[in-house]
Amino acid sequence: DARVTQTPRHKVTEMGQEVTMRCQPILGHNTVFWYRQTMMQGLELLAYFRNRAPLDDSGMPKDRFSAEMPDATLATLKIQPSEPRDSAVYFCASVPGVGFYEQYFGPGTRLTVT
Amino acid sequence: QKEVEQNSGPLSVPEGAIASLNCTYSDRVSQSFFWYRQYSGKSPELIMSIYSNGDKEDGRFTAQLNKASQYVSLLIRDSQPSDSATYLCAVGDSGGYQKVTFGTGTKLQVIP
């Protein structure tokens, strides 16, 4: 059963702490997206990678957020330092290949920054 | 900025009725359109994709696309309480970079 996996599923941290979220795309999917979802803003695209190379990270606050894909089976999203306004659900999604648009979402990481 | 507009709802329909969810988009050259279902506390799940004008049916779901009017809709026949969820419309980026723009979603409530 091919699924996108994300860890941790829940994270509570204090303001100023570093947060790292991990995503394992479906095996063979070469494009990975990071989204943030809040009640107010809906789904916001933060960054995405194709074949591990960043294609667009314009949705991400550069001063505190960073995204990487060190290998084909792992994408990471890091927040340093975290702030209460970063509290949201962070989703990772993967796409089968070039020309495909259908995105398959992971279960998300629910982040609470106090 | 490419936009995808949906009525936030909630849209309430009685069990067994047809639920009609609508979406408009701003990018005239978009070619790919999707509907995702998101249950409360869960991640979005792809339920329909449509690329050509007209209707596409899959079980109780029918997606309708009208590119001239920049309009896409989702019909759910014989609505069930288990269909209660938020439905997200998504439009593929015409630039070929596999991005999609999501609407903010319509919350559907099916009343038993």
JSON list of C-alpha atoms in Angstrom, two decimals:
[
{"chain": "A", "resi": 1, "resn": "ASP", "atom": "CA", "xyz": [0.00, 0.00, 0.00]},
{"chain": "A", "resi": 2, "resn": "ALA", "atom": "CA", "xyz": [1.94, 3.02, -1.30]},
{"chain": "A", "resi": 3, "resn": "ARG", "atom": "CA", "xyz": [1.50, 6.09, 0.87]},
{"chain": "A", "resi": 4, "resn": "VAL", "atom": "CA", "xyz": [3.25, 9.30, 1.69]},
{"chain": "A", "resi": 5, "resn": "THR", "atom": "CA", "xyz": [4.46, 9.23, 5.28]},
{"chain": "A", "resi": 6, "resn": "GLN", "atom": "CA", "xyz": [5.20, 12.19, 7.53]},
{"chain": "A", "resi": 7, "resn": "THR", "atom": "CA", "xyz": [6.82, 12.45, 10.94]},
{"chain": "A", "resi": 8, "resn": "PRO", "atom": "CA", "xyz": [6.12, 13.57, 13.55]},
{"chain": "A", "resi": 9, "resn": "ARG", "atom": "CA", "xyz": [2.32, 13.56, 13.36]},
{"chain": "A", "resi": 10, "resn": "HIS", "atom": "CA", "xyz": [2.06, 16.05, 16.21]},
{"chain": "A", "resi": 11, "resn": "LYS", "atom": "CA", "xyz": [4.57, 18.51, 17.57]},
{"chain": "A", "resi": 12, "resn": "VAL", "atom": "CA", "xyz": [4.20, 20.97, 20.44]},
{"chain": "A", "resi": 13, "resn": "THR", "atom": "CA", "xyz": [7.11, 23.29, 21.00]},
{"chain": "A", "resi": 14, "resn": "GLU", "atom": "CA", "xyz": [7.96, 26.58, 22.57]},
{"chain": "A", "resi": 15, "resn": "MET", "atom": "CA", "xyz": [8.58, 29.75, 20.65]},
{"chain": "A", "resi": 16, "resn": "GLY", "atom": "CA", "xyz": [12.18, 30.02, 19.52]},
{"chain": "A", "resi": 17, "resn": "GLN", "atom": "CA", "xyz": [12.79, 26.29, 19.24]},
{"chain": "A", "resi": 18, "resn": "GLU", "atom": "CA", "xyz": [13.82, 24.53, 16.05]},
{"chain": "A", "resi": 19, "resn": "VAL", "atom": "CA", "xyz": [11.28, 22.26, 14.40]},
{"chain": "A", "resi": 20, "resn": "THR", "atom": "CA", "xyz": [12.08, 19.65, 11.77]},
{"chain": "A", "resi": 21, "resn": "MET", "atom": "CA", "xyz": [9.37, 17.84, 9.83]},
{"chain": "A", "resi": 22, "resn": "ARG", "atom": "CA", "xyz": [10.07, 14.85, 7.60]},
{"chain": "A", "resi": 23, "resn": "CYS", "atom": "CA", "xyz": [8.33, 13.40, 4.60]},
{"chain": "A", "resi": 24, "resn": "GLN", "atom": "CA", "xyz": [8.84, 10.16, 2.73]},
{"chain": "A", "resi": 25, "resn": "PRO", "atom": "CA", "xyz": [7.21, 10.35, -0.72]},
{"chain": "A", "resi": 26, "resn": "ILE", "atom": "CA", "xyz": [5.69, 7.37, -2.48]},
{"chain": "A", "resi": 27, "resn": "LEU", "atom": "CA", "xyz": [8.50, 5.30, -3.96]},
{"chain": "A", "resi": 28, "resn": "GLY", "atom": "CA", "xyz": [9.15, 6.44, -7.51]},
{"chain": "A", "resi": 29, "resn": "HIS", "atom": "CA", "xyz": [7.42, 9.79, -7.16]},
{"chain": "A", "resi": 30, "resn": "ASN", "atom": "CA", "xyz": [9.93, 12.43, -8.17]},
{"chain": "A", "resi": 31, "resn": "THR", "atom": "CA", "xyz": [8.10, 15.65, -7.31]},
{"chain": "A", "resi": 32, "resn": "VAL", "atom": "CA", "xyz": [7.41, 16.63, -3.71]},
{"chain": "A", "resi": 33, "resn": "PHE", "atom": "CA", "xyz": [5.39, 19.56, -2.37]},
{"chain": "A", "resi": 34, "resn": "TRP", "atom": "CA", "xyz": [5.20, 21.14, 1.08]},
{"chain": "A", "resi": 35, "resn": "TYR", "atom": "CA", "xyz": [1.97, 22.87, 2.10]},
{"chain": "A", "resi": 36, "resn": "ARG", "atom": "CA", "xyz": [0.74, 24.64, 5.20]},
{"chain": "A", "resi": 37, "resn": "GLN", "atom": "CA", "xyz": [-2.95, 24.65, 6.09]},
{"chain": "A", "resi": 38, "resn": "THR", "atom": "CA", "xyz": [-4.71, 26.95, 8.51]},
{"chain": "A", "resi": 39, "resn": "MET", "atom": "CA", "xyz": [-8.38, 27.74, 8.95]},
{"chain": "A", "resi": 40, "resn": "MET", "atom": "CA", "xyz": [-7.80, 31.30, 7.80]},
{"chain": "A", "resi": 41, "resn": "GLN", "atom": "CA", "xyz": [-5.53, 30.73, 4.79]},
{"chain": "A", "resi": 42, "resn": "GLY", "atom": "CA", "xyz": [-6.45, 27.30, 3.53]},
{"chain": "A", "resi": 43, "resn": "LEU", "atom": "CA", "xyz": [-3.72, 25.33, 1.74]},
{"chain": "A", "resi": 44, "resn": "GLU", "atom": "CA", "xyz": [-0.63, 27.40, 1.03]},
{"chain": "A", "resi": 45, "resn": "LEU", "atom": "CA", "xyz": [2.21, 26.09, -1.10]},
{"chain": "A", "resi": 46, "resn": "LEU", "atom": "CA", "xyz": [5.52, 26.59, 0.69]},
{"chain": "A", "resi": 47, "resn": "ALA", "atom": "CA", "xyz": [8.02, 24.85, -1.57]},
{"chain": "A", "resi": 48, "resn": "TYR", "atom": "CA", "xyz": [8.43, 22.00, -4.00]},
{"chain": "A", "resi": 49, "resn": "PHE", "atom": "CA", "xyz": [11.15, 19.80, -5.45]},
{"chain": "A", "resi": 50, "resn": "ARG", "atom": "CA", "xyz": [11.56, 17.78, -8.60]},
{"chain": "A", "resi": 51, "resn": "ASN", "atom": "CA", "xyz": [14.23, 15.10, -8.69]},
{"chain": "A", "resi": 52, "resn": "ARG", "atom": "CA", "xyz": [15.46, 16.53, -5.35]},
{"chain": "A", "resi": 53, "resn": "ALA", "atom": "CA", "xyz": [16.12, 19.97, -6.83]},
{"chain": "A", "resi": 54, "resn": "PRO", "atom": "CA", "xyz": [14.15, 22.92, -5.45]},
{"chain": "A", "resi": 55, "resn": "LEU", "atom": "CA", "xyz": [11.87, 24.39, -8.10]},
{"chain": "A", "resi": 56, "resn": "ASP", "atom": "CA", "xyz": [10.00, 27.02, -6.14]},
{"chain": "A", "resi": 57, "resn": "ASP", "atom": "CA", "xyz": [10.18, 28.11, -2.53]},
{"chain": "A", "resi": 58, "resn": "SER", "atom": "CA", "xyz": [8.62, 31.54, -2.97]},
{"chain": "A", "resi": 59, "resn": "GLY", "atom": "CA", "xyz": [5.81, 30.70, -0.56]},
{"chain": "A", "resi": 60, "resn": "MET", "atom": "CA", "xyz": [8.18, 30.15, 2.30]},
{"chain": "A", "resi": 61, "resn": "PRO", "atom": "CA", "xyz": [9.38, 32.80, 4.79]},
{"chain": "A", "resi": 62, "resn": "LYS", "atom": "CA", "xyz": [13.09, 32.59, 3.96]},
{"chain": "A", "resi": 63, "resn": "ASP", "atom": "CA", "xyz": [14.36, 34.01, 7.21]},
{"chain": "A", "resi": 64, "resn": "ARG", "atom": "CA", "xyz": [13.11, 31.10, 9.29]},
{"chain": "A", "resi": 65, "resn": "PHE", "atom": "CA", "xyz": [12.02, 28.28, 6.98]},
{"chain": "A", "resi": 66, "resn": "SER", "atom": "CA", "xyz": [14.20, 25.95, 4.97]},
{"chain": "A", "resi": 67, "resn": "ALA", "atom": "CA", "xyz": [13.35, 22.92, 2.86]},
{"chain": "A", "resi": 68, "resn": "GLU", "atom": "CA", "xyz": [15.64, 20.23, 1.52]},
{"chain": "A", "resi": 69, "resn": "MET", "atom": "CA", "xyz": [15.48, 16.88, -0.16]},
{"chain": "A", "resi": 70, "resn": "PRO", "atom": "CA", "xyz": [18.71, 15.10, 0.75]},
{"chain": "A", "resi": 71, "resn": "ASP", "atom": "CA", "xyz": [17.69, 11.95, -1.13]},
{"chain": "A", "resi": 72, "resn": "ALA", "atom": "CA", "xyz": [14.81, 10.59, -3.16]},
{"chain": "A", "resi": 73, "resn": "THR", "atom": "CA", "xyz": [13.14, 9.06, -0.11]},
{"chain": "A", "resi": 74, "resn": "LEU", "atom": "CA", "xyz": [13.31, 12.02, 2.28]},
{"chain": "A", "resi": 75, "resn": "ALA", "atom": "CA", "xyz": [12.19, 15.63, 2.22]},
{"chain": "A", "resi": 76, "resn": "THR", "atom": "CA", "xyz": [12.58, 17.90, 5.23]},
{"chain": "A", "resi": 77, "resn": "LEU", "atom": "CA", "xyz": [11.05, 21.20, 6.30]},
{"chain": "A", "resi": 78, "resn": "LYS", "atom": "CA", "xyz": [12.75, 23.09, 9.06]},
{"chain": "A", "resi": 79, "resn": "ILE", "atom": "CA", "xyz": [11.62, 26.12, 11.04]},
{"chain": "A", "resi": 80, "resn": "GLN", "atom": "CA", "xyz": [14.21, 27.99, 13.09]},
{"chain": "A", "resi": 81, "resn": "PRO", "atom": "CA", "xyz": [13.26, 29.84, 15.23]},
{"chain": "A", "resi": 82, "resn": "SER", "atom": "CA", "xyz": [9.61, 28.86, 15.48]},
{"chain": "A", "resi": 83, "resn": "GLU", "atom": "CA", "xyz": [6.89, 31.39, 16.28]},
{"chain": "A", "resi": 84, "resn": "PRO", "atom": "CA", "xyz": [3.28, 31.01, 17.45]},
{"chain": "A", "resi": 85, "resn": "ARG", "atom": "CA", "xyz": [2.05, 32.10, 14.00]},
{"chain": "A", "resi": 86, "resn": "ASP", "atom": "CA", "xyz": [3.68, 28.99, 12.55]},
{"chain": "A", "resi": 87, "resn": "SER", "atom": "CA", "xyz": [1.06, 26.85, 14.28]},
{"chain": "A", "resi": 88, "resn": "ALA", "atom": "CA", "xyz": [-0.68, 24.96, 11.48]},
{"chain": "A", "resi": 89, "resn": "VAL", "atom": "CA", "xyz": [-0.88, 21.58, 9.81]},
{"chain": "A", "resi": 90, "resn": "TYR", "atom": "CA", "xyz": [1.98, 20.95, 7.41]},
{"chain": "A", "resi": 91, "resn": "PHE", "atom": "CA", "xyz": [1.34, 18.54, 4.56]},
{"chain": "A", "resi": 92, "resn": "CYS", "atom": "CA", "xyz": [3.70, 16.88, 2.19]},
{"chain": "A", "resi": 93, "resn": "ALA", "atom": "CA", "xyz": [2.42, 15.61, -1.17]},
{"chain": "A", "resi": 94, "resn": "SER", "atom": "CA", "xyz": [4.08, 13.71, -3.99]},
{"chain": "A", "resi": 95, "resn": "VAL", "atom": "CA", "xyz": [3.39, 13.36, -7.70]},
{"chain": "A", "resi": 96, "resn": "PRO", "atom": "CA", "xyz": [4.22, 10.33, -9.87]},
{"chain": "A", "resi": 97, "resn": "GLY", "atom": "CA", "xyz": [6.30, 12.05, -12.51]},
{"chain": "A", "resi": 98, "resn": "VAL", "atom": "CA", "xyz": [6.69, 14.77, -15.11]},
{"chain": "A", "resi": 99, "resn": "GLY", "atom": "CA", "xyz": [3.37, 15.64, -16.74]},
{"chain": "A", "resi": 100, "resn": "PHE", "atom": "CA", "xyz": [1.30, 14.42, -13.81]},
{"chain": "A", "resi": 101, "resn": "TYR", "atom": "CA", "xyz": [-0.59, 16.82, -11.58]},
{"chain": "A", "resi": 102, "resn": "GLU", "atom": "CA", "xyz": [-2.40, 14.40, -9.27]},
{"chain": "A", "resi": 103, "resn": "GLN", "atom": "CA", "xyz": [-1.00, 14.94, -5.80]},
{"chain": "A", "resi": 104, "resn": "TYR", "atom": "CA", "xyz": [-1.01, 12.32, -3.06]},
{"chain": "A", "resi": 105, "resn": "PHE", "atom": "CA", "xyz": [-0.92, 13.78, 0.42]},
{"chain": "A", "resi": 106, "resn": "GLY", "atom": "CA", "xyz": [0.67, 12.54, 3.57]},
{"chain": "A", "resi": 107, "resn": "PRO", "atom": "CA", "xyz": [-1.22, 12.58, 6.87]},
{"chain": "A", "resi": 108, "resn": "GLY", "atom": "CA", "xyz": [0.31, 15.89, 7.93]},
{"chain": "A", "resi": 109, "resn": "THR", "atom": "CA", "xyz": [2.23, 17.23, 10.91]},
{"chain": "A", "resi": 110, "resn": "ARG", "atom": "CA", "xyz": [0.14, 19.26, 13.32]},
{"chain": "A", "resi": 111, "resn": "LEU", "atom": "CA", "xyz": [2.45, 21.91, 14.78]},
{"chain": "A", "resi": 112, "resn": "THR", "atom": "CA", "xyz": [1.62, 23.96, 17.85]},
{"chain": "A", "resi": 113, "resn": "VAL", "atom": "CA", "xyz": [4.04, 26.66, 18.91]},
{"chain": "A", "resi": 114, "resn": "THR", "atom": "CA", "xyz": [3.37, 28.14, 22.35]},
{"chain": "B", "resi": 1, "resn": "GLN", "atom": "CA", "xyz": [-2.15, 35.77, -9.08]},
{"chain": "B", "resi": 2, "resn": "LYS", "atom": "CA", "xyz": [-4.05, 32.70, -10.19]},
{"chain": "B", "resi": 3, "resn": "GLU", "atom": "CA", "xyz": [-7.26, 32.28, -8.24]},
{"chain": "B", "resi": 4, "resn": "VAL", "atom": "CA", "xyz": [-9.64, 29.44, -7.55]},
{"chain": "B", "resi": 5, "resn": "GLU", "atom": "CA", "xyz": [-12.93, 30.45, -5.97]},
{"chain": "B", "resi": 6, "resn": "GLN", "atom": "CA", "xyz": [-15.34, 28.28, -4.02]},
{"chain": "B", "resi": 7, "resn": "ASN", "atom": "CA", "xyz": [-18.28, 29.03, -1.79]},
{"chain": "B", "resi": 8, "resn": "SER", "atom": "CA", "xyz": [-17.16, 28.12, 1.72]},
{"chain": "B", "resi": 9, "resn": "GLY", "atom": "CA", "xyz": [-20.58, 26.80, 2.72]},
{"chain": "B", "resi": 10, "resn": "PRO", "atom": "CA", "xyz": [-21.65, 24.93, 4.64]},
{"chain": "B", "resi": 11, "resn": "LEU", "atom": "CA", "xyz": [-23.78, 23.33, 1.99]},
{"chain": "B", "resi": 12, "resn": "SER", "atom": "CA", "xyz": [-26.42, 21.21, 3.67]},
{"chain": "B", "resi": 13, "resn": "VAL", "atom": "CA", "xyz": [-28.28, 18.51, 1.75]},
{"chain": "B", "resi": 14, "resn": "PRO", "atom": "CA", "xyz": [-30.55, 15.72, 2.95]},
{"chain": "B", "resi": 15, "resn": "GLU", "atom": "CA", "xyz": [-29.40, 12.14, 2.67]},
{"chain": "B", "resi": 16, "resn": "GLY", "atom": "CA", "xyz": [-30.14, 10.74, -0.78]},
{"chain": "B", "resi": 17, "resn": "ALA", "atom": "CA", "xyz": [-30.17, 14.14, -2.51]},
{"chain": "B", "resi": 18, "resn": "ILE", "atom": "CA", "xyz": [-27.73, 15.47, -5.10]},
{"chain": "B", "resi": 19, "resn": "ALA", "atom": "CA", "xyz": [-25.03, 17.75, -3.76]},
{"chain": "B", "resi": 20, "resn": "SER", "atom": "CA", "xyz": [-23.66, 20.30, -6.23]},
{"chain": "B", "resi": 21, "resn": "LEU", "atom": "CA", "xyz": [-20.30, 21.92, -5.54]},
{"chain": "B", "resi": 22, "resn": "ASN", "atom": "CA", "xyz": [-18.99, 24.70, -7.74]},
{"chain": "B", "resi": 23, "resn": "CYS", "atom": "CA", "xyz": [-15.65, 26.29, -8.50]},
{"chain": "B", "resi": 24, "resn": "THR", "atom": "CA", "xyz": [-14.44, 29.07, -10.78]},
{"chain": "B", "resi": 25, "resn": "TYR", "atom": "CA", "xyz": [-10.86, 29.77, -11.78]},
{"chain": "B", "resi": 26, "resn": "SER", "atom": "CA", "xyz": [-8.98, 32.70, -13.24]},
{"chain": "B", "resi": 27, "resn": "ASP", "atom": "CA", "xyz": [-6.30, 31.11, -15.45]},
{"chain": "B", "resi": 28, "resn": "ARG", "atom": "CA", "xyz": [-7.86, 30.79, -18.91]},
{"chain": "B", "resi": 29, "resn": "VAL", "atom": "CA", "xyz": [-5.24, 28.37, -20.20]},
{"chain": "B", "resi": 30, "resn": "SER", "atom": "CA", "xyz": [-5.40, 25.83, -17.39]},
{"chain": "B", "resi": 31, "resn": "GLN", "atom": "CA", "xyz": [-5.88, 22.30, -18.68]},
{"chain": "B", "resi": 32, "resn": "SER", "atom": "CA", "xyz": [-6.18, 20.11, -15.59]},
{"chain": "B", "resi": 33, "resn": "PHE", "atom": "CA", "xyz": [-8.74, 20.20, -12.81]},
{"chain": "B", "resi": 34, "resn": "PHE", "atom": "CA", "xyz": [-9.16, 18.19, -9.65]},
{"chain": "B", "resi": 35, "resn": "TRP", "atom": "CA", "xyz": [-11.48, 17.61, -6.73]},
{"chain": "B", "resi": 36, "resn": "TYR", "atom": "CA", "xyz": [-10.12, 16.60, -3.35]},
{"chain": "B", "resi": 37, "resn": "ARG", "atom": "CA", "xyz": [-12.12, 15.51, -0.33]},
{"chain": "B", "resi": 38, "resn": "GLN", "atom": "CA", "xyz": [-10.85, 16.38, 3.13]},
{"chain": "B", "resi": 39, "resn": "TYR", "atom": "CA", "xyz": [-12.43, 14.96, 6.25]},
{"chain": "B", "resi": 40, "resn": "SER", "atom": "CA", "xyz": [-11.99, 16.95, 9.44]},
{"chain": "B", "resi": 41, "resn": "GLY", "atom": "CA", "xyz": [-8.53, 16.37, 10.86]},
{"chain": "B", "resi": 42, "resn": "LYS", "atom": "CA", "xyz": [-7.38, 14.40, 7.82]},
{"chain": "B", "resi": 43, "resn": "SER", "atom": "CA", "xyz": [-5.38, 15.12, 4.70]},
{"chain": "B", "resi": 44, "resn": "PRO", "atom": "CA", "xyz": [-6.84, 15.93, 1.27]},
{"chain": "B", "resi": 45, "resn": "GLU", "atom": "CA", "xyz": [-7.67, 12.88, -0.84]},
{"chain": "B", "resi": 46, "resn": "LEU", "atom": "CA", "xyz": [-7.95, 13.03, -4.62]},
{"chain": "B", "resi": 47, "resn": "ILE", "atom": "CA", "xyz": [-11.38, 11.88, -5.79]},
{"chain": "B", "resi": 48, "resn": "MET", "atom": "CA", "xyz": [-11.74, 13.19, -9.34]},
{"chain": "B", "resi": 49, "resn": "SER", "atom": "CA", "xyz": [-9.67, 14.66, -12.12]},
{"chain": "B", "resi": 50, "resn": "ILE", "atom": "CA", "xyz": [-10.98, 16.14, -15.38]},
{"chain": "B", "resi": 51, "resn": "TYR", "atom": "CA", "xyz": [-9.16, 17.51, -18.39]},
{"chain": "B", "resi": 52, "resn": "SER", "atom": "CA", "xyz": [-11.77, 17.90, -21.16]},
{"chain": "B", "resi": 53, "resn": "ASN", "atom": "CA", "xyz": [-14.95, 19.89, -21.41]},
{"chain": "B", "resi": 54, "resn": "GLY", "atom": "CA", "xyz": [-18.05, 17.98, -20.45]},
{"chain": "B", "resi": 55, "resn": "ASP", "atom": "CA", "xyz": [-18.85, 15.40, -17.79]},
{"chain": "B", "resi": 56, "resn": "LYS", "atom": "CA", "xyz": [-16.79, 12.67, -16.22]},
{"chain": "B", "resi": 57, "resn": "GLU", "atom": "CA", "xyz": [-18.52, 10.12, -14.05]},
{"chain": "B", "resi": 58, "resn": "ASP", "atom": "CA", "xyz": [-17.05, 7.84, -11.38]},
{"chain": "B", "resi": 59, "resn": "GLY", "atom": "CA", "xyz": [-19.58, 6.01, -9.27]},
{"chain": "B", "resi": 60, "resn": "ARG", "atom": "CA", "xyz": [-21.74, 8.55, -7.46]},
{"chain": "B", "resi": 61, "resn": "PHE", "atom": "CA", "xyz": [-19.43, 11.40, -8.45]},
{"chain": "B", "resi": 62, "resn": "THR", "atom": "CA", "xyz": [-19.64, 13.46, -11.63]},
{"chain": "B", "resi": 63, "resn": "ALA", "atom": "CA", "xyz": [-17.18, 16.21, -12.47]},
{"chain": "B", "resi": 64, "resn": "GLN", "atom": "CA", "xyz": [-18.25, 18.83, -14.99]},
{"chain": "B", "resi": 65, "resn": "LEU", "atom": "CA", "xyz": [-15.93, 21.20, -16.81]},
{"chain": "B", "resi": 66, "resn": "ASN", "atom": "CA", "xyz": [-16.69, 24.26, -18.90]},
{"chain": "B", "resi": 67, "resn": "LYS", "atom": "CA", "xyz": [-13.44, 25.93, -19.96]},
{"chain": "B", "resi": 68, "resn": "ALA", "atom": "CA", "xyz": [-15.19, 28.76, -21.81]},
{"chain": "B", "resi": 69, "resn": "SER", "atom": "CA", "xyz": [-16.91, 29.79, -18.59]},
{"chain": "B", "resi": 70, "resn": "GLN", "atom": "CA", "xyz": [-13.88, 28.85, -16.44]},
{"chain": "B", "resi": 71, "resn": "TYR", "atom": "CA", "xyz": [-16.12, 26.73, -14.30]},
{"chain": "B", "resi": 72, "resn": "VAL", "atom": "CA", "xyz": [-15.81, 23.27, -12.81]},
{"chain": "B", "resi": 73, "resn": "SER", "atom": "CA", "xyz": [-18.31, 21.47, -10.63]},
{"chain": "B", "resi": 74, "resn": "LEU", "atom": "CA", "xyz": [-18.72, 18.26, -8.69]},
{"chain": "B", "resi": 75, "resn": "LEU", "atom": "CA", "xyz": [-22.04, 16.47, -8.35]},
{"chain": "B", "resi": 76, "resn": "ILE", "atom": "CA", "xyz": [-22.53, 13.83, -5.69]},
{"chain": "B", "resi": 77, "resn": "ARG", "atom": "CA", "xyz": [-25.58, 11.67, -6.29]},
{"chain": "B", "resi": 78, "resn": "ASP", "atom": "CA", "xyz": [-27.39, 9.82, -3.51]},
{"chain": "B", "resi": 79, "resn": "SER", "atom": "CA", "xyz": [-25.47, 11.79, -0.89]},
{"chain": "B", "resi": 80, "resn": "GLN", "atom": "CA", "xyz": [-24.57, 9.88, 2.24]},
{"chain": "B", "resi": 81, "resn": "PRO", "atom": "CA", "xyz": [-23.64, 11.16, 5.71]},
{"chain": "B", "resi": 82, "resn": "SER", "atom": "CA", "xyz": [-20.16, 9.74, 5.02]},
{"chain": "B", "resi": 83, "resn": "ASP", "atom": "CA", "xyz": [-19.83, 12.32, 2.22]},
{"chain": "B", "resi": 84, "resn": "SER", "atom": "CA", "xyz": [-19.81, 15.09, 4.84]},
{"chain": "B", "resi": 85, "resn": "ALA", "atom": "CA", "xyz": [-16.42, 16.72, 4.39]},
{"chain": "B", "resi": 86, "resn": "THR", "atom": "CA", "xyz": [-14.74, 19.73, 2.87]},
{"chain": "B", "resi": 87, "resn": "TYR", "atom": "CA", "xyz": [-14.30, 19.53, -0.91]},
{"chain": "B", "resi": 88, "resn": "LEU", "atom": "CA", "xyz": [-11.31, 21.32, -2.40]},
{"chain": "B", "resi": 89, "resn": "CYS", "atom": "CA", "xyz": [-11.19, 22.35, -6.04]},
{"chain": "B", "resi": 90, "resn": "ALA", "atom": "CA", "xyz": [-7.69, 22.45, -7.53]},
{"chain": "B", "resi": 91, "resn": "VAL", "atom": "CA", "xyz": [-6.50, 23.80, -10.88]},
{"chain": "B", "resi": 92, "resn": "GLY", "atom": "CA", "xyz": [-3.26, 22.75, -12.54]},
{"chain": "B", "resi": 93, "resn": "ASP", "atom": "CA", "xyz": [-0.68, 25.38, -13.34]},
{"chain": "B", "resi": 94, "resn": "SER", "atom": "CA", "xyz": [-0.53, 26.09, -17.06]},
{"chain": "B", "resi": 95, "resn": "GLY", "atom": "CA", "xyz": [3.23, 26.55, -16.88]},
{"chain": "B", "resi": 96, "resn": "GLY", "atom": "CA", "xyz": [3.84, 22.82, -16.71]},
{"chain": "B", "resi": 97, "resn": "TYR", "atom": "CA", "xyz": [5.51, 22.76, -13.34]},
{"chain": "B", "resi": 98, "resn": "GLN", "atom": "CA", "xyz": [2.99, 20.36, -11.82]},
{"chain": "B", "resi": 99, "resn": "LYS", "atom": "CA", "xyz": [1.79, 22.96, -9.35]},
{"chain": "B", "resi": 100, "resn": "VAL", "atom": "CA", "xyz": [-1.88, 23.26, -8.57]},
{"chain": "B", "resi": 101, "resn": "THR", "atom": "CA", "xyz": [-3.79, 26.11, -7.00]},
{"chain": "B", "resi": 102, "resn": "PHE", "atom": "CA", "xyz": [-6.32, 25.06, -4.40]},
{"chain": "B", "resi": 103, "resn": "GLY", "atom": "CA", "xyz": [-9.56, 26.76, -3.56]},
{"chain": "B", "resi": 104, "resn": "THR", "atom": "CA", "xyz": [-10.41, 27.26, 0.09]},
{"chain": "B", "resi": 105, "resn": "GLY", "atom": "CA", "xyz": [-12.98, 24.48, -0.03]},
{"chain": "B", "resi": 106, "resn": "THR", "atom": "CA", "xyz": [-16.71, 23.99, 0.39]},
{"chain": "B", "resi": 107, "resn": "LYS", "atom": "CA", "xyz": [-17.93, 22.27, 3.52]},
{"chain": "B", "resi": 108, "resn": "LEU", "atom": "CA", "xyz": [-20.66, 19.74, 2.75]},
{"chain": "B", "resi": 109, "resn": "GLN", "atom": "CA", "xyz": [-23.03, 18.47, 5.41]},
{"chain": "B", "resi": 110, "resn": "VAL", "atom": "CA", "xyz": [-25.31, 15.56, 4.54]},
{"chain": "B", "resi": 111, "resn": "ILE", "atom": "CA", "xyz": [-28.21, 15.43, 6.95]},
{"chain": "B", "resi": 112, "resn": "PRO", "atom": "CA", "xyz": [-29.53, 11.93, 7.78]}
]
